[in-house]
Amino acid sequence: MKVQPVASISLPVTVGAYSQQVTKDVNFLVVDCSSSYNAIIGRPTLNRWKTVTSTYHLSVKFLTEHGVGQVQGDQLAAKECYLAMLATDEQIQAMNIEEKKVVAEPFEVLEDIPLDDNNPERCTRVGADLEAKIKKDLICFLKRNRDVFAWSHEDMQDIDPSVITHRLSVCPSSKPVRQKKRVFTPKRDNVVKEEVQKLIVVKFIREVYYPDWLTNVVMVKKANGKWRMCVDFTDLNKACPKDSYPLPRIDQLVDSTASHKLLSFLNAFSGYNQIRMDEADQEKTSFITSQGLFCYEGMPFGLKNARATYQ
């Protein structure tokens, strides 16, 4: 159900308790619809107040001239508003069904589309409710460009080093650090062996001898109970200045989709590793395992400025 604003009004809003409070003029859109809330403060206003929000603690904190101000929500009031909102939604839905005498049929949001006739398991997804012509054109476009899809690490094509490589700006006064080898339990060591072999096959790492920098691997347990092999680049990161190129603001990306007809999602498969390390800096990423010493040829996770390079 679409609701059109009937007017707009600017009101002074004060938040916080004296003397840690701020007062700002806020533009509100007035709408004629049922709601359990008297007013809703949006992201632009929260950004102007420079707030830090915690939905878990029902708390908002912000800077004032006299220190940090805080607004604390009430758990009981929040629950009452939530239940009232659910009740309102049920009433509106019931009225719509009674008026139109139709019940909405469930439908699939996404539809699997095979891209290779010889390998039907190689598929991607498109919106199931797209217009017929748009869907047909989109599927043809994806099939023509199926060579850009990677179904395994072996299918990936590295980014040409002439386009970009990741360089380490190690401070000249920093002394190289060689960490002593950590000992893992047999179970974890087997996971390290499997991961090392996998990285060697896809040429993300190579064996190295007599490196100046040497670090250990760290085993981190994932949510599914399996182990992830990480490399402890703490010492190397301390020797490198920070590249402050920013990550994208998620709220701006979401807002920028407004009024567009189509929205696409791209999963950059092992995106970091497809960027090559500069040859002069590869051995600085060396790490030690029970199989030997290895360094990264592709940019690994954990380096201080890897995110900035990726952006």
Short mmCIF file of C-alpha atoms in Angstrom, two decimals:
data_model
loop_
_atom_site.label_atom_id
_atom_site.label_comp_id
_atom_site.label_asym_id
_atom_site.label_seq_id
_atom_site.Cartn_x
_atom_site.Cartn_y
_atom_site.Cartn_z
CA MET A 1 0.00 0.00 0.00
CA LYS A 2 1.45 3.35 -1.06
CA VAL A 3 0.90 6.42 1.13
CA GLN A 4 1.39 9.92 -0.26
CA PRO A 5 2.48 12.75 2.10
CA VAL A 6 -0.21 15.38 2.58
CA ALA A 7 2.15 18.09 3.91
CA SER A 8 5.52 18.76 5.47
CA ILE A 9 6.37 20.63 8.65
CA SER A 10 9.58 21.76 10.33
CA LEU A 11 9.66 21.36 14.11
CA PRO A 12 12.39 21.94 16.70
CA VAL A 13 13.31 18.64 18.33
CA THR A 14 15.26 18.39 21.59
CA VAL A 15 16.86 15.11 22.60
CA GLY A 16 18.72 14.23 25.78
CA ALA A 17 18.55 15.51 29.33
CA TYR A 18 19.83 18.89 30.52
CA SER A 19 22.60 19.82 30.09
CA GLN A 20 23.72 17.06 27.73
CA GLN A 21 21.14 17.68 25.02
CA VAL A 22 20.86 19.02 21.48
CA THR A 23 18.10 20.89 19.68
CA LYS A 24 17.71 20.76 15.90
CA ASP A 25 15.02 21.72 13.40
CA VAL A 26 13.70 18.55 11.75
CA ASN A 27 11.58 18.37 8.59
CA PHE A 28 8.72 15.88 8.99
CA LEU A 29 6.48 14.49 6.25
CA VAL A 30 2.84 14.30 7.37
CA VAL A 31 0.93 11.22 6.22
CA ASP A 32 -2.66 10.12 6.78
CA CYS A 33 -2.39 6.48 7.85
CA SER A 34 -2.68 4.29 10.91
CA SER A 35 0.53 3.85 12.88
CA SER A 36 1.58 2.92 16.39
CA TYR A 37 4.28 5.64 16.26
CA ASN A 38 3.71 9.37 16.62
CA ALA A 39 6.84 10.24 14.65
CA ILE A 40 9.75 8.48 12.99
CA ILE A 41 13.26 9.97 12.94
CA GLY A 42 15.09 9.02 9.73
CA ARG A 43 18.75 8.47 8.89
CA PRO A 44 19.45 12.04 7.64
CA THR A 45 18.52 13.49 11.04
CA LEU A 46 20.39 10.80 12.97
CA ASN A 47 23.45 11.54 10.83
CA ARG A 48 23.16 15.28 11.54
CA TRP A 49 23.07 14.51 15.27
CA LYS A 50 26.10 12.20 14.79
CA THR A 51 24.37 9.51 16.77
CA VAL A 52 25.60 6.05 17.71
CA THR A 53 22.65 3.66 17.86
CA SER A 54 22.36 0.32 19.66
CA THR A 55 19.12 -1.53 18.91
CA TYR A 56 20.14 -4.27 21.35
CA HIS A 57 20.35 -1.80 24.26
CA LEU A 58 17.54 0.47 22.95
CA SER A 59 19.93 3.37 23.34
CA VAL A 60 21.15 6.34 21.29
CA LYS A 61 24.25 8.35 22.16
CA PHE A 62 25.40 11.65 20.63
CA LEU A 63 27.90 14.45 21.19
CA THR A 64 26.86 17.70 22.87
CA GLU A 65 28.72 20.81 24.06
CA HIS A 66 28.71 19.35 27.59
CA GLY A 67 29.71 15.78 26.90
CA VAL A 68 27.99 12.68 25.56
CA GLY A 69 24.19 12.73 25.67
CA GLN A 70 22.03 9.65 25.75
CA VAL A 71 18.43 8.66 25.08
CA GLN A 72 17.40 5.35 26.61
CA GLY A 73 14.40 3.48 25.23
CA ASP A 74 11.86 1.59 27.31
CA GLN A 75 11.61 -2.16 26.67
CA LEU A 76 7.94 -2.37 27.63
CA ALA A 77 6.92 0.65 25.52
CA ALA A 78 8.87 -0.66 22.52
CA LYS A 79 7.14 -4.05 22.77
CA GLU A 80 3.71 -2.40 23.04
CA CYS A 81 4.41 -0.32 19.91
CA TYR A 82 5.61 -3.41 18.04
CA LEU A 83 2.52 -5.43 18.97
CA ALA A 84 0.24 -2.49 18.09
CA MET A 85 1.96 -2.22 14.70
CA LEU A 86 1.42 -5.93 14.04
CA ALA A 87 -2.24 -5.62 14.98
CA THR A 88 -2.63 -2.64 12.63
CA ASP A 89 -1.01 -4.56 9.76
CA GLU A 90 -3.36 -7.51 10.31
CA GLN A 91 -6.41 -5.22 10.24
CA ILE A 92 -5.29 -3.53 7.02
CA GLN A 93 -4.54 -6.88 5.38
CA ALA A 94 -7.91 -8.25 6.44
CA MET A 95 -9.74 -5.20 5.02
CA ASN A 96 -7.91 -5.48 1.70
CA ILE A 97 -8.75 -9.16 1.37
CA GLU A 98 -12.39 -8.53 2.26
CA GLU A 99 -12.68 -5.72 -0.24
CA LYS A 100 -10.92 -7.39 -3.19
CA LYS A 101 -11.99 -10.98 -2.43
CA VAL A 102 -8.57 -12.31 -3.47
CA VAL A 103 -5.83 -14.03 -1.58
CA ALA A 104 -2.26 -13.42 -2.72
CA GLU A 105 -0.57 -16.53 -4.05
CA PRO A 106 3.00 -17.17 -2.87
CA PHE A 107 5.60 -16.79 -5.60
CA GLU A 108 9.30 -17.41 -6.02
CA VAL A 109 11.37 -14.23 -5.74
CA LEU A 110 14.35 -15.71 -7.63
CA GLU A 111 14.58 -18.20 -10.46
CA ASP A 112 17.56 -20.41 -11.28
CA ILE A 113 18.80 -19.96 -14.86
CA PRO A 114 21.36 -22.43 -16.36
CA LEU A 115 24.06 -20.60 -18.29
CA ASP A 116 25.78 -23.59 -19.89
CA ASP A 117 23.72 -26.27 -21.65
CA ASN A 118 26.54 -28.79 -21.22
CA ASN A 119 26.74 -28.12 -17.47
CA PRO A 120 23.19 -27.50 -16.18
CA GLU A 121 24.45 -27.18 -12.60
CA ARG A 122 26.20 -23.95 -13.59
CA CYS A 123 23.42 -21.47 -13.09
CA THR A 124 22.70 -18.02 -11.75
CA ARG A 125 19.53 -16.39 -10.48
CA VAL A 126 17.26 -13.71 -11.87
CA GLY A 127 14.07 -12.18 -10.56
CA ALA A 128 11.12 -14.50 -11.09
CA ASP A 129 8.65 -11.61 -11.53
CA LEU A 130 10.57 -9.73 -14.24
CA GLU A 131 8.73 -8.69 -17.36
CA ALA A 132 8.98 -11.36 -20.07
CA LYS A 133 11.03 -9.26 -22.51
CA ILE A 134 13.38 -7.94 -19.84
CA LYS A 135 13.94 -11.46 -18.49
CA LYS A 136 14.63 -12.84 -21.98
CA ASP A 137 17.12 -10.08 -22.79
CA LEU A 138 18.81 -10.45 -19.41
CA ILE A 139 19.21 -14.22 -19.77
CA CYS A 140 20.67 -13.82 -23.28
CA PHE A 141 23.10 -11.22 -21.97
CA LEU A 142 24.23 -13.48 -19.11
CA LYS A 143 24.72 -16.47 -21.42
CA ARG A 144 26.80 -14.41 -23.85
CA ASN A 145 29.06 -13.37 -20.99
CA ARG A 146 29.19 -16.61 -19.04
CA ASP A 147 32.99 -16.63 -19.38
CA VAL A 148 33.20 -14.06 -16.56
CA PHE A 149 31.59 -16.49 -14.10
CA ALA A 150 33.88 -18.59 -11.90
CA TRP A 151 32.55 -21.93 -10.69
CA SER A 152 35.77 -22.87 -8.91
CA HIS A 153 39.13 -21.30 -8.02
CA GLU A 154 40.63 -22.77 -11.19
CA ASP A 155 38.17 -20.77 -13.33
CA MET A 156 39.30 -17.42 -11.96
CA GLN A 157 41.36 -15.04 -14.06
CA ASP A 158 43.62 -12.80 -12.02
CA ILE A 159 43.47 -9.07 -12.48
CA ASP A 160 46.26 -7.98 -14.82
CA PRO A 161 49.15 -6.58 -12.71
CA SER A 162 49.35 -3.66 -15.14
CA VAL A 163 45.93 -2.59 -13.82
CA ILE A 164 46.70 -2.87 -10.12
CA THR A 165 48.91 -4.69 -7.63
CA HIS A 166 49.00 -4.41 -3.85
CA ARG A 167 52.15 -2.76 -2.52
CA LEU A 168 53.40 -2.62 1.06
CA SER A 169 54.81 0.70 2.26
CA VAL A 170 56.96 -0.73 5.03
CA CYS A 171 58.64 1.94 7.14
CA PRO A 172 62.41 1.80 6.44
CA SER A 173 63.21 2.03 10.17
CA SER A 174 61.11 -1.06 11.00
CA LYS A 175 63.07 -4.23 11.66
CA PRO A 176 61.71 -7.45 10.10
CA VAL A 177 60.04 -9.81 12.57
CA ARG A 178 60.37 -13.60 12.41
CA GLN A 179 57.82 -15.31 14.64
CA LYS A 180 58.55 -18.72 16.13
CA LYS A 181 56.44 -21.55 14.77
CA ARG A 182 53.28 -22.38 16.70
CA VAL A 183 52.32 -25.98 17.32
CA PHE A 184 48.76 -27.09 16.48
CA THR A 185 46.81 -30.19 17.39
CA PRO A 186 46.80 -32.90 14.68
CA LYS A 187 43.22 -32.03 13.70
CA ARG A 188 44.00 -28.35 13.14
CA ASP A 189 47.30 -29.14 11.46
CA ASN A 190 45.47 -31.33 8.93
CA VAL A 191 43.19 -28.39 8.13
CA VAL A 192 46.27 -26.21 7.58
CA LYS A 193 47.74 -28.84 5.23
CA GLU A 194 44.53 -29.01 3.18
CA GLU A 195 44.27 -25.21 2.94
CA VAL A 196 47.92 -24.84 1.92
CA GLN A 197 47.53 -27.44 -0.84
CA LYS A 198 44.40 -25.71 -2.10
CA LEU A 199 46.16 -22.32 -2.23
CA ILE A 200 49.16 -23.81 -4.02
CA VAL A 201 46.99 -25.41 -6.71
CA VAL A 202 45.26 -22.13 -7.53
CA LYS A 203 48.60 -20.24 -7.33
CA PHE A 204 47.60 -17.91 -4.51
CA ILE A 205 50.76 -18.84 -2.60
CA ARG A 206 54.22 -20.20 -3.42
CA GLU A 207 57.02 -21.75 -1.40
CA VAL A 208 59.71 -19.37 -0.24
CA TYR A 209 63.16 -19.67 1.35
CA TYR A 210 65.02 -17.43 3.82
CA PRO A 211 62.38 -14.64 4.14
CA ASP A 212 63.10 -11.61 6.34
CA TRP A 213 59.50 -11.39 7.56
CA LEU A 214 57.85 -14.52 8.91
CA THR A 215 54.52 -14.96 10.68
CA ASN A 216 52.28 -17.75 11.93
CA VAL A 217 48.90 -19.01 10.83
CA VAL A 218 45.92 -18.72 13.17
CA MET A 219 43.00 -21.14 13.17
CA VAL A 220 39.58 -19.52 13.62
CA LYS A 221 36.42 -21.57 14.09
CA LYS A 222 33.59 -20.63 11.73
CA ALA A 223 29.90 -20.57 12.60
CA ASN A 224 29.36 -23.92 10.85
CA GLY A 225 31.94 -25.60 13.10
CA LYS A 226 34.69 -25.79 10.47
CA TRP A 227 38.10 -24.13 10.77
CA ARG A 228 39.39 -21.16 8.79
CA MET A 229 43.11 -20.59 8.32
CA CYS A 230 44.18 -16.98 8.81
CA VAL A 231 47.62 -15.39 8.86
CA ASP A 232 48.71 -13.16 11.75
CA PHE A 233 50.03 -10.05 9.99
CA THR A 234 50.10 -7.99 13.23
CA ASP A 235 53.85 -7.25 13.12
CA LEU A 236 53.83 -6.44 9.40
CA ASN A 237 50.79 -4.18 9.76
CA LYS A 238 52.47 -2.22 12.56
CA ALA A 239 55.33 -1.39 10.17
CA CYS A 240 52.99 -0.02 7.45
CA PRO A 241 51.20 3.36 7.44
CA LYS A 242 47.43 3.25 7.01
CA ASP A 243 45.80 3.95 3.65
CA SER A 244 42.59 5.74 4.61
CA TYR A 245 40.73 5.29 1.32
CA PRO A 246 37.19 4.78 2.63
CA LEU A 247 34.83 1.86 2.27
CA PRO A 248 31.42 2.67 0.72
CA ARG A 249 28.61 3.84 3.01
CA ILE A 250 25.97 1.15 2.95
CA ASP A 251 23.06 3.53 3.60
CA GLN A 252 24.06 5.65 0.59
CA LEU A 253 24.26 2.56 -1.61
CA VAL A 254 20.78 1.50 -0.52
CA ASP A 255 19.33 4.98 -1.04
CA SER A 256 20.90 5.22 -4.51
CA THR A 257 18.77 2.29 -5.71
CA ALA A 258 15.60 4.39 -5.44
CA SER A 259 13.64 4.89 -8.71
CA HIS A 260 15.76 2.33 -10.59
CA LYS A 261 13.93 -0.46 -12.40
CA LEU A 262 16.49 -3.23 -11.94
CA LEU A 263 18.95 -4.08 -9.17
CA SER A 264 21.82 -6.54 -9.62
CA PHE A 265 24.07 -8.21 -7.07
CA LEU A 266 27.64 -9.25 -7.84
CA ASN A 267 29.53 -11.75 -5.70
CA ALA A 268 33.25 -11.14 -6.24
CA PHE A 269 34.48 -14.71 -5.75
CA SER A 270 37.79 -14.57 -3.81
CA GLY A 271 37.99 -10.94 -4.87
CA TYR A 272 40.99 -10.08 -2.69
CA ASN A 273 43.08 -12.98 -3.99
CA GLN A 274 42.53 -11.98 -7.63
CA ILE A 275 44.59 -8.84 -7.00
CA ARG A 276 48.28 -9.75 -7.23
CA MET A 277 50.85 -8.78 -4.64
CA ASP A 278 53.67 -6.67 -6.01
CA GLU A 279 56.64 -8.99 -6.63
CA ALA A 280 58.94 -6.91 -4.42
CA ASP A 281 56.55 -7.33 -1.46
CA GLN A 282 55.44 -10.95 -1.84
CA GLU A 283 58.04 -12.42 0.50
CA LYS A 284 57.04 -9.97 3.25
CA THR A 285 53.78 -11.93 3.56
CA SER A 286 55.63 -15.18 4.35
CA PHE A 287 54.11 -17.56 6.91
CA ILE A 288 55.26 -20.80 8.47
CA THR A 289 53.49 -24.19 8.58
CA SER A 290 54.49 -27.78 9.20
CA GLN A 291 54.79 -28.14 5.39
CA GLY A 292 57.31 -25.31 5.01
CA LEU A 293 57.44 -21.56 4.38
CA PHE A 294 55.09 -19.88 1.93
CA CYS A 295 54.27 -16.37 0.77
CA TYR A 296 51.24 -14.90 -0.97
CA GLU A 297 51.20 -14.13 -4.68
CA GLY A 298 47.61 -12.90 -4.45
CA MET A 299 46.58 -10.20 -1.98
CA PRO A 300 45.52 -11.93 1.27
CA PHE A 301 43.00 -10.96 3.92
CA GLY A 302 44.40 -9.41 7.08
CA LEU A 303 46.77 -6.84 5.59
CA LYS A 304 46.10 -3.36 6.93
CA ASN A 305 45.48 -1.70 3.56
CA ALA A 306 43.98 -4.62 1.62
CA ARG A 307 40.47 -3.18 1.86
CA ALA A 308 41.57 0.19 0.50
CA THR A 309 43.32 -1.50 -2.45
CA TYR A 310 40.21 -3.58 -3.16
CA GLN A 311 37.99 -0.49 -3.22
#
